[in-house]
């Protein structure tokens, strides 16, 4: 899964260039800060957003494409994502992210606040270089805003056992799907695809994003730290109740109350017990069904795209991302 | 001092409009988050940056001015400033700011991280509305970057007794003067002043900013909580060594070492002792001299501006800001 793009050598090669660009942009003459920036630039994760952007850009007309512009926009998406992760890790107090020590754990929370902010400014600088004066500036700003409102909303819903699935979906539309939507839409637009394709790309991106996040939340109950490389089941103790738990609670609230009423004082042993109950009371299967709904929406829109090698690749990637069971 | 603009009724009236605009822009349909945004929108401080912006805009041609645009840009400056304050307060663990409880103290550090981020997005949205496609987009992004690099540099210099005055000046050029410079430059430019005036405005803004910050640092040693409405002498315990202390250390390092070597374990009593030593060993007077140098640079540039009622007002405001002794 971490080697997702290795099956797509053209994308993988382009992502190397995007990574070099990120490294280049995260430099400063101030030697005190250079180490910190280098840590922020370090290759992490799956580069999903820039990868999807590059893949969707292939739906357009290669004759009209400006590769430098495309690499920069791909980098901007990854920078926005990383900035938000650096700030998330402060909030979650996370020691690890993708198996690597987090900025907040390594440099302290105070440095991490400014490091995230700094990545936001580099993100904006790249936007200004590549799309200044176009409506895509506002699309980026409002996507960033949606992402943050989703995070804030999720934070506000902490320890709320009666949160509805609709509320949960609203939050993940912001915190995850907004950026997937942006990546796919920008890919099609700046790749010079036709208008209809750009509209479809937006829908596909959003639905892939929603389904991806639901699967991510399922993995919290279905995996272990070795594979995921992040502490599993940390969500429950932090009061982040995701769809598997919310479905199971709705089925048998009385089974969960004794544990969840302890809120942050729940023990690791009790957390494991809650995870077992989530399995027992159909939380996992119902969440998988929910994810499936959004996967099918995405696949049905992918079928509307012009038939091409790229469309086939998009379908494959969507299936890999949305049926992962690692 | 808090009523700074009351002597300038036109600016004061315009600042009311700017404040309403900030309130309008910090709203969301999400009722959970609305209270938080309202707290971020609450009028605070002296509105120095938007005030300077509006004042400098009066150097231009009123016939060509777009008042809506000017109010929006004034609001953008205040939003950038407030976003950075919200993040500063997380780092300083400050309970109070301008006599008001801080976002981090009221809502928690986690909420404050996202709240600051959210204000950055509103800042960018307003820029996009008012100056999309112009080089001022990049000027704003790079000013924000300078501000953050200044903050990070200052953080890196914590507890460093051997920090030079040049290094100190470099940091405050970023963390404070960059935004003053931006405000004055944008005021002249978007007020449709001539090119020479815009260049002078940039220099004046930067030098006012430097001098202002030096005075702010002096006040930490020279005032008390009642007047300043923020905890005094908090800098020393946090390892932020500003010019009054740096000058005094350079004069008699051996007097300070016994206290400062305790770093964050210094007691409030010892902090007061350090403050006394700063007075005794000429820290205050030398810092005042340093501030004076930058005030004079600013005044000399103000004298180059076309003679007008506005130029007189700018001179007065500069003198009030830079000779404050409250």
XYZ file of C-alpha atoms in Angstrom:
652
model
C 0.000 0.000 0.000
C 2.878 2.326 0.805
C 4.217 1.414 -2.597
C 0.911 2.361 -4.164
C 2.395 4.327 -7.032
C 5.081 1.780 -7.893
C 2.551 0.108 -10.165
C 2.266 3.425 -12.022
C 5.861 4.196 -12.971
C 5.070 7.472 -14.773
C 3.230 8.852 -11.750
C 5.922 7.483 -9.417
C 8.631 9.257 -11.405
C 6.686 12.510 -11.418
C 6.132 12.216 -7.671
C 9.901 12.082 -7.217
C 10.101 15.446 -8.978
C 7.287 16.782 -6.777
C 9.190 15.639 -3.714
C 12.382 17.363 -4.839
C 10.373 20.513 -5.365
C 8.971 20.329 -1.826
C 12.511 19.900 -0.529
C 13.715 22.885 -2.513
C 10.885 25.089 -1.266
C 11.373 24.157 2.359
C 14.755 25.764 2.695
C 15.846 28.904 4.470
C 19.118 30.727 4.943
C 18.486 30.624 8.656
C 20.493 27.600 9.733
C 18.600 27.332 13.048
C 15.388 26.618 11.216
C 16.790 24.596 8.321
C 16.764 21.294 10.260
C 13.141 21.763 11.159
C 12.162 22.497 7.564
C 14.141 19.508 6.335
C 12.154 17.355 8.764
C 8.907 18.794 7.370
C 10.124 18.084 3.830
C 11.022 14.452 4.514
C 9.092 12.093 2.265
C 6.208 10.631 4.170
C 3.118 8.646 3.489
C 1.632 7.730 0.188
C 1.631 11.096 -1.587
C -1.987 10.302 -2.348
C -3.173 13.828 -3.070
C -0.389 14.837 -5.483
C -0.597 11.340 -7.018
C -4.333 11.671 -7.668
C -3.746 15.186 -9.005
C -1.146 13.910 -11.497
C -3.310 10.965 -12.488
C -6.340 13.181 -13.156
C -4.175 15.645 -15.077
C -3.610 12.828 -17.597
C -7.286 13.093 -18.513
C -6.428 16.369 -20.234
C -4.593 17.407 -23.331
C -0.836 16.777 -22.959
C -0.084 19.319 -25.699
C -1.458 22.135 -23.593
C 0.126 21.075 -20.314
C 2.848 22.936 -18.484
C 4.768 20.292 -16.522
C 6.434 22.795 -14.193
C 3.042 24.225 -13.267
C 1.622 20.732 -12.689
C 4.491 19.696 -10.406
C 4.123 22.890 -8.407
C 0.382 22.429 -7.913
C 0.968 18.796 -6.929
C 3.481 20.061 -4.350
C 0.992 22.646 -3.062
C -1.549 19.892 -2.308
C 1.006 17.874 -0.374
C 2.151 20.962 1.548
C -1.406 21.829 2.584
C -1.896 18.227 3.674
C 1.359 18.146 5.663
C 0.689 21.482 7.327
C -2.648 20.168 8.546
C -1.029 16.897 9.723
C 1.609 18.796 11.708
C -1.175 20.690 13.485
C -3.274 17.505 13.922
C -0.369 15.784 15.609
C -0.120 18.624 18.135
C -3.745 18.133 18.996
C -3.625 14.350 19.131
C -0.289 14.458 20.961
C 0.877 11.827 18.458
C 4.422 10.500 18.801
C 4.414 8.804 15.369
C 3.059 9.432 11.896
C 3.714 6.898 9.122
C 6.276 5.300 11.412
C 8.265 8.545 11.693
C 8.542 10.669 14.817
C 6.252 13.704 14.506
C 7.407 17.327 14.425
C 5.651 18.012 17.727
C 7.289 15.022 19.428
C 10.716 15.891 18.032
C 10.764 19.699 18.274
C 7.998 20.487 20.766
C 4.459 21.707 20.289
C 5.451 25.353 20.123
C 7.772 24.820 17.169
C 5.162 22.587 15.506
C 2.552 25.376 15.587
C 4.816 27.723 13.614
C 6.159 24.933 11.389
C 2.606 24.141 10.247
C 1.960 27.855 9.697
C 5.137 28.129 7.671
C 4.024 25.281 5.398
C 0.733 27.135 4.867
C 2.675 30.160 3.607
C 4.736 28.041 1.200
C 1.459 26.489 0.002
C 0.076 29.962 -0.711
C 3.274 31.112 -2.377
C 3.095 28.209 -4.807
C -0.562 28.948 -5.539
C 0.347 32.543 -6.269
C 3.066 31.409 -8.690
C 0.840 28.981 -10.539
C -2.707 30.334 -10.501
C -2.668 33.950 -9.338
C -5.696 35.782 -10.683
C -7.711 32.628 -11.389
C -10.814 31.423 -9.493
C -8.745 28.431 -8.338
C -7.133 30.682 -5.726
C -10.471 30.959 -3.944
C -11.160 27.256 -4.482
C -7.944 26.492 -2.599
C -8.674 28.939 0.209
C -12.208 27.626 0.702
C -11.001 24.004 0.588
C -8.499 24.796 3.340
C -11.312 26.449 5.304
C -13.577 23.390 4.897
C -10.752 21.162 6.064
C -10.314 23.249 9.232
C -14.038 23.554 9.934
C -14.260 19.758 9.610
C -11.446 19.339 12.146
C -13.030 21.843 14.536
C -16.427 20.195 14.198
C -14.938 16.791 14.922
C -13.209 18.234 17.948
C -16.481 19.711 19.171
C -18.190 16.324 18.790
C -15.651 14.596 21.036
C -17.102 12.077 23.500
C -20.540 12.572 21.958
C -22.117 9.122 21.895
C -25.223 10.405 20.133
C -23.432 11.904 17.144
C -25.319 10.871 14.011
C -23.766 9.285 10.931
C -24.846 12.379 8.982
C -22.862 14.603 11.340
C -19.899 12.244 11.045
C -20.135 12.371 7.246
C -20.305 16.168 7.306
C -17.065 16.295 9.313
C -15.131 13.893 7.108
C -16.357 15.711 3.987
C -14.459 18.667 5.406
C -11.461 17.136 7.063
C -10.601 14.619 4.320
C -12.798 14.771 1.233
C -12.352 18.514 0.557
C -8.671 18.006 -0.224
C -9.244 14.872 -2.352
C -11.888 16.815 -4.279
C -9.504 19.727 -4.774
C -6.713 17.414 -5.970
C -8.842 15.634 -8.581
C -10.548 18.829 -9.793
C -7.279 20.732 -10.130
C -5.720 17.743 -11.891
C -8.425 17.705 -14.555
C -8.538 21.519 -14.867
C -4.805 22.247 -15.034
C -4.332 19.149 -17.203
C -6.639 20.910 -19.696
C -9.433 18.354 -19.663
C -12.897 19.452 -20.860
C -15.436 21.029 -18.506
C -17.533 17.928 -18.098
C -14.480 15.932 -17.043
C -13.569 18.604 -14.476
C -17.083 18.394 -12.982
C -16.880 14.600 -12.810
C -13.380 14.802 -11.299
C -14.767 16.942 -8.450
C -17.461 14.380 -7.642
C -15.104 11.432 -7.973
C -12.542 13.116 -5.726
C -15.072 13.890 -3.028
C -16.535 10.391 -2.983
C -13.126 8.717 -3.011
C -12.201 11.003 -0.085
C -15.280 10.082 1.947
C -14.877 6.366 1.321
C -11.130 6.567 2.028
C -11.745 8.199 5.420
C -14.415 5.681 6.396
C -11.948 2.879 5.585
C -9.281 4.694 7.571
C -11.634 4.765 10.543
C -12.464 1.076 10.093
C -8.742 0.230 10.132
C -8.510 1.759 13.588
C -10.655 -1.166 14.785
C -9.385 -3.773 12.389
C -5.632 -3.577 12.286
C -2.622 -3.428 14.503
C 0.225 -1.023 15.040
C 2.796 -3.067 13.109
C 1.052 -2.609 9.803
C -0.406 0.854 10.265
C 2.644 2.265 12.009
C 0.528 4.443 14.217
C -1.017 3.742 17.591
C -4.271 1.879 17.005
C -7.489 2.624 18.863
C -6.174 5.974 20.017
C -9.380 7.576 18.718
C -11.612 6.166 21.478
C -9.553 7.544 24.348
C -9.491 10.914 22.629
C -13.253 10.892 22.213
C -13.169 10.700 18.422
C -16.072 8.362 17.755
C -16.075 7.279 14.104
C -18.608 5.363 12.034
C -17.830 1.793 13.192
C -18.361 2.833 16.814
C -21.309 5.131 16.044
C -23.152 2.347 14.176
C -22.540 -0.149 16.971
C -23.617 2.350 19.656
C -26.847 3.011 17.738
C -27.519 -0.747 17.699
C -26.866 -1.331 21.431
C -26.235 1.910 23.311
C -26.514 0.214 26.713
C -23.507 -2.019 25.969
C -21.211 0.920 25.342
C -22.321 3.427 27.989
C -20.390 1.802 30.892
C -17.146 2.208 28.965
C -17.659 5.455 27.084
C -19.066 7.331 30.075
C -15.533 7.187 31.470
C -14.491 9.424 28.594
C -10.726 10.067 28.607
C -10.320 7.927 31.727
C -11.056 4.757 29.777
C -8.224 2.227 30.205
C -6.389 0.563 27.297
C -7.987 -2.737 28.393
C -11.463 -1.197 28.244
C -10.681 0.326 24.865
C -9.961 -3.147 23.547
C -13.253 -4.292 25.020
C -15.062 -1.504 23.176
C -13.348 -2.592 19.948
C -14.611 -6.140 20.473
C -18.145 -4.829 21.018
C -17.884 -2.772 17.828
C -17.188 -5.989 15.929
C -19.894 -7.918 17.773
C -22.616 -5.333 17.206
C -22.077 -4.913 13.476
C -20.179 -1.623 13.604
C -17.493 -2.803 11.182
C -19.866 -4.368 8.672
C -22.196 -1.362 8.628
C -19.269 1.044 8.235
C -17.954 -1.076 5.358
C -21.377 -0.856 3.750
C -21.348 2.908 4.130
C -17.900 3.128 2.536
C -19.127 0.859 -0.249
C -21.926 3.322 -1.071
C -19.415 6.103 -1.690
C -17.041 3.815 -3.558
C -19.903 2.911 -5.897
C -20.754 6.575 -6.436
C -17.131 7.202 -7.365
C -16.976 4.172 -9.685
C -20.198 5.137 -11.409
C -18.778 8.619 -12.121
C -15.479 7.115 -13.263
C -17.507 5.139 -15.814
C -18.760 8.454 -17.205
C -15.208 9.619 -17.970
C -13.991 9.250 -21.578
C -12.697 5.688 -22.024
C -8.919 5.721 -21.922
C -5.904 4.111 -20.348
C -5.950 6.860 -17.697
C -9.575 6.196 -16.813
C -8.693 2.530 -16.314
C -5.867 3.528 -13.995
C -8.167 5.814 -12.019
C -10.635 2.953 -11.616
C -7.874 0.636 -10.409
C -6.484 3.147 -7.924
C -9.974 3.828 -6.591
C -10.505 0.108 -6.056
C -7.132 -0.311 -4.356
C -7.740 2.663 -2.076
C -11.298 1.759 -1.250
C -11.073 -1.974 -0.807
C -7.891 -2.068 1.210
C -7.893 -4.642 3.931
C -4.347 -4.391 5.247
C -2.983 54.690 24.321
C -5.817 52.235 23.823
C -7.819 55.171 22.596
C -5.092 56.009 20.132
C -7.381 56.584 17.174
C -9.914 58.680 19.077
C -7.818 61.718 18.227
C -8.307 60.817 14.558
C -12.080 60.623 14.213
C -12.075 59.753 10.490
C -9.726 56.819 11.031
C -11.636 55.799 14.166
C -14.920 55.742 12.224
C -13.376 53.725 9.409
C -11.919 51.277 11.920
C -15.440 50.669 13.193
C -16.391 49.627 9.670
C -13.297 47.400 9.484
C -14.306 45.779 12.747
C -17.823 45.086 11.512
C -16.338 43.520 8.435
C -14.134 41.233 10.558
C -17.215 40.225 12.534
C -19.140 39.483 9.365
C -16.352 37.372 7.931
C -15.877 35.344 11.082
C -19.236 33.652 10.940
C -20.192 30.090 10.088
C -23.452 28.176 9.841
C -21.946 25.634 12.181
C -23.342 26.723 15.551
C -20.709 24.714 17.457
C -17.946 26.850 16.038
C -19.764 30.176 15.931
C -18.975 31.046 19.555
C -15.302 30.445 18.975
C -15.251 32.633 15.873
C -17.161 35.367 17.690
C -14.450 35.289 20.361
C -11.787 35.648 17.650
C -13.718 38.557 16.144
C -14.046 40.458 19.417
C -12.470 43.885 19.207
C -9.084 43.822 20.829
C -6.057 45.981 21.088
C -5.297 49.137 19.256
C -6.042 48.110 15.665
C -2.635 49.576 14.910
C -2.019 47.798 11.617
C -5.366 48.580 9.966
C -5.172 52.090 11.434
C -1.748 52.718 9.915
C -2.973 51.226 6.632
C -5.945 53.621 6.524
C -3.789 56.581 7.505
C -1.237 55.861 4.769
C -4.022 55.340 2.237
C -4.872 59.013 2.766
C -1.553 59.884 1.126
C -3.124 58.779 -2.164
C -5.728 60.137 -4.512
C -9.200 59.905 -2.938
C -10.836 60.066 -6.393
C -9.297 56.753 -7.375
C -9.941 54.965 -4.094
C -12.344 52.080 -3.604
C -13.469 52.289 0.027
C -14.799 48.731 0.127
C -11.460 47.422 -1.090
C -9.585 49.548 1.466
C -11.732 48.325 4.373
C -11.240 44.731 3.294
C -7.452 45.065 3.071
C -7.414 46.782 6.477
C -9.376 43.800 7.834
C -6.933 41.347 6.223
C -4.028 42.947 8.112
C -5.832 42.679 11.426
C -6.814 39.057 10.721
C -3.222 38.075 9.942
C -2.116 39.812 13.140
C -4.793 38.098 15.246
C -4.109 34.671 13.755
C -0.471 35.030 14.729
C -1.420 36.244 18.232
C -3.697 33.245 18.771
C -0.784 30.961 17.912
C 1.668 33.036 20.005
C -0.584 32.701 23.036
C -0.521 28.906 22.680
C 3.238 28.976 22.752
C 3.513 31.476 25.593
C 0.710 29.747 27.482
C -0.723 33.228 28.012
C -3.918 33.524 30.019
C -4.537 37.147 29.020
C -4.124 39.363 25.985
C -5.152 43.025 26.142
C -6.947 42.226 29.389
C -9.124 39.598 27.680
C -8.862 35.860 28.278
C -7.047 34.240 25.345
C -8.547 31.692 22.948
C -6.137 29.025 24.194
C -7.005 29.672 27.850
C -10.740 29.722 27.118
C -11.139 26.952 24.554
C -7.961 24.914 24.946
C -4.780 24.770 22.937
C -6.134 22.280 20.423
C -9.013 24.550 19.427
C -6.663 27.541 19.346
C -4.387 25.845 16.782
C -7.278 25.433 14.341
C -8.806 28.813 15.204
C -5.583 30.551 14.209
C -5.443 28.465 11.023
C -9.009 29.422 10.239
C -8.171 33.116 10.545
C -5.296 32.581 8.093
C -7.792 31.216 5.559
C -10.117 34.198 5.989
C -7.078 36.460 5.564
C -6.245 34.745 2.276
C -9.835 34.826 1.099
C -9.944 38.590 1.576
C -6.644 38.984 -0.291
C -8.064 36.957 -3.164
C -11.141 39.197 -3.272
C -9.176 42.418 -3.251
C -5.866 41.842 -5.031
C -5.997 38.498 -6.870
C -3.565 38.518 -9.772
C -1.467 41.408 -8.438
C 2.092 41.181 -7.048
C 0.662 42.187 -3.662
C -0.517 38.594 -3.207
C 3.098 37.464 -3.034
C 4.021 40.456 -0.852
C 1.431 39.302 1.672
C 2.538 35.668 1.568
C 6.196 36.564 2.009
C 5.386 39.000 4.840
C 3.531 36.228 6.631
C 6.517 33.960 6.064
C 8.920 36.578 7.476
C 6.702 36.955 10.510
C 6.787 33.198 11.167
C 10.521 32.876 10.540
C 11.046 35.707 13.023
C 8.955 33.886 15.626
C 10.804 30.613 15.007
C 14.168 32.329 15.195
C 13.236 33.980 18.465
C 12.142 30.620 19.798
C 15.431 29.081 18.760
C 17.333 31.846 20.576
C 15.570 31.136 23.865
C 17.780 31.240 26.952
C 20.691 32.347 24.788
C 22.543 34.926 26.898
C 25.007 35.622 24.102
C 22.443 36.582 21.483
C 23.648 39.750 19.759
C 21.606 42.908 19.248
C 21.883 42.307 15.498
C 20.289 38.883 15.866
C 17.586 40.415 18.071
C 16.929 43.083 15.434
C 16.721 40.459 12.693
C 14.047 38.596 14.658
C 11.904 41.630 15.410
C 12.175 42.772 11.790
C 10.362 39.538 11.001
C 8.002 39.079 13.885
C 6.793 42.684 14.126
C 8.192 45.041 11.499
C 7.216 42.921 8.458
C 3.533 43.464 9.168
C 3.920 47.195 9.919
C 5.820 47.534 6.651
C 3.119 45.651 4.768
C 0.364 47.808 6.307
C 1.992 51.121 5.402
C 3.045 49.986 1.910
C -0.382 48.591 1.074
C -2.005 51.738 2.436
C -0.004 53.976 0.103
C -0.355 51.615 -2.874
C -4.085 50.849 -2.641
C -4.734 54.471 -1.704
C -3.239 55.306 -5.134
C -0.266 57.331 -3.918
C 2.686 57.799 -6.278
C 5.521 55.248 -6.484
C 7.980 57.304 -4.455
C 5.462 57.601 -1.626
C 4.903 53.833 -1.685
C 8.667 53.246 -1.367
C 8.896 55.705 1.531
C 5.844 54.121 3.178
C 7.618 50.738 3.162
C 10.681 52.181 4.921
C 8.624 54.183 7.387
C 6.487 51.159 8.222
C 9.487 48.946 8.836
C 11.260 51.459 11.053
C 8.126 52.261 13.036
C 7.698 48.509 13.504
C 11.227 47.988 14.783
C 11.059 50.931 17.157
C 7.585 49.888 18.328
C 8.801 46.394 19.201
C 11.853 47.677 21.056
C 9.565 49.927 23.126
C 7.259 46.973 23.724
C 10.214 45.017 25.059
C 11.273 47.941 27.257
C 7.774 48.116 28.726
C 8.174 44.538 29.916
C 10.820 45.891 32.323
C 9.302 49.242 32.945
C 5.643 48.805 33.599
C 3.187 46.780 35.630
C 0.316 44.469 34.878
C -2.403 46.969 35.688
C -1.529 49.227 32.827
C -0.324 46.704 30.276
C -3.030 44.177 31.070
C -0.688 41.316 30.451
C 1.675 39.520 32.804
C 4.862 41.558 33.072
C 8.326 40.053 32.989
C 7.001 36.786 31.606
C 9.633 36.955 28.877
C 12.579 36.170 31.172
C 11.108 32.946 32.522
C 10.327 31.874 28.985
C 13.885 32.570 27.869
C 12.941 35.423 25.547
C 15.837 37.830 26.129
C 15.085 41.186 24.540
C 17.242 44.250 23.996
C 17.115 45.779 27.517
C 18.362 42.510 28.999
C 20.829 41.808 26.152
C 22.443 45.250 26.539
C 22.730 44.857 30.305
C 24.148 41.324 30.002
C 26.774 42.588 27.531
C 27.778 45.254 30.070
C 28.047 42.894 33.063
C 27.577 39.244 32.097
C 28.795 37.976 35.460
C 25.933 39.745 37.291
C 23.271 37.934 35.269
C 24.699 34.427 34.940
C 23.675 33.243 38.443
C 20.048 34.023 37.645
C 19.799 33.212 33.952
C 21.655 29.919 34.212
C 18.583 28.658 36.058
C 16.703 29.082 32.800
C 12.979 28.255 33.193
C 13.513 27.430 36.881
C 14.094 31.070 37.731
C 11.698 32.190 40.481
C 9.403 35.257 40.225
C 11.528 36.855 42.944
C 14.718 36.287 40.949
C 13.021 37.596 37.814
C 12.378 40.858 39.642
C 15.997 40.915 40.662
C 17.062 40.535 37.033
C 14.764 43.422 36.098
C 16.467 45.590 38.735
C 19.870 44.661 37.324
C 18.679 45.554 33.810
C 17.884 49.063 35.080
C 21.108 49.296 37.046
C 23.370 48.239 34.195
C 21.934 50.578 31.589
C 19.811 48.055 29.720
C 16.773 50.327 29.613
C 18.633 53.442 28.581
C 20.581 51.677 25.829
C 17.433 50.014 24.485
C 15.701 53.402 24.475
C 18.627 54.778 22.477
C 18.315 51.918 19.996
C 14.588 52.575 19.586
C 15.341 56.259 19.116
C 17.626 55.455 16.180
C 14.778 53.747 14.334
C 12.280 56.422 15.308
C 14.593 59.009 13.796
C 14.937 57.017 10.594
C 11.150 56.865 10.366
C 10.769 60.589 11.073
C 13.390 61.499 8.509
C 11.492 59.500 5.861
C 8.192 61.018 6.960
C 9.764 64.418 6.258
C 10.304 63.261 2.663
C 6.572 62.665 2.168
C 4.603 65.396 0.359
C 3.613 68.025 2.924
C -0.016 67.528 3.838
C -2.414 67.204 6.726
C -2.030 63.409 6.469
C 1.755 63.601 6.686
C 1.358 65.652 9.859
C -0.926 63.004 11.300
C 1.535 60.246 10.416
C 4.306 62.172 12.185
C 2.133 62.589 15.272
C 1.125 58.951 15.393
C 4.736 57.876 14.958
C 5.734 60.078 17.887
C 2.905 58.795 20.071
C 3.736 55.169 19.263
C 7.439 55.570 19.634
C 7.662 57.751 22.681
C 5.080 56.005 24.780
C 5.880 55.740 28.421
C 2.729 54.185 29.810
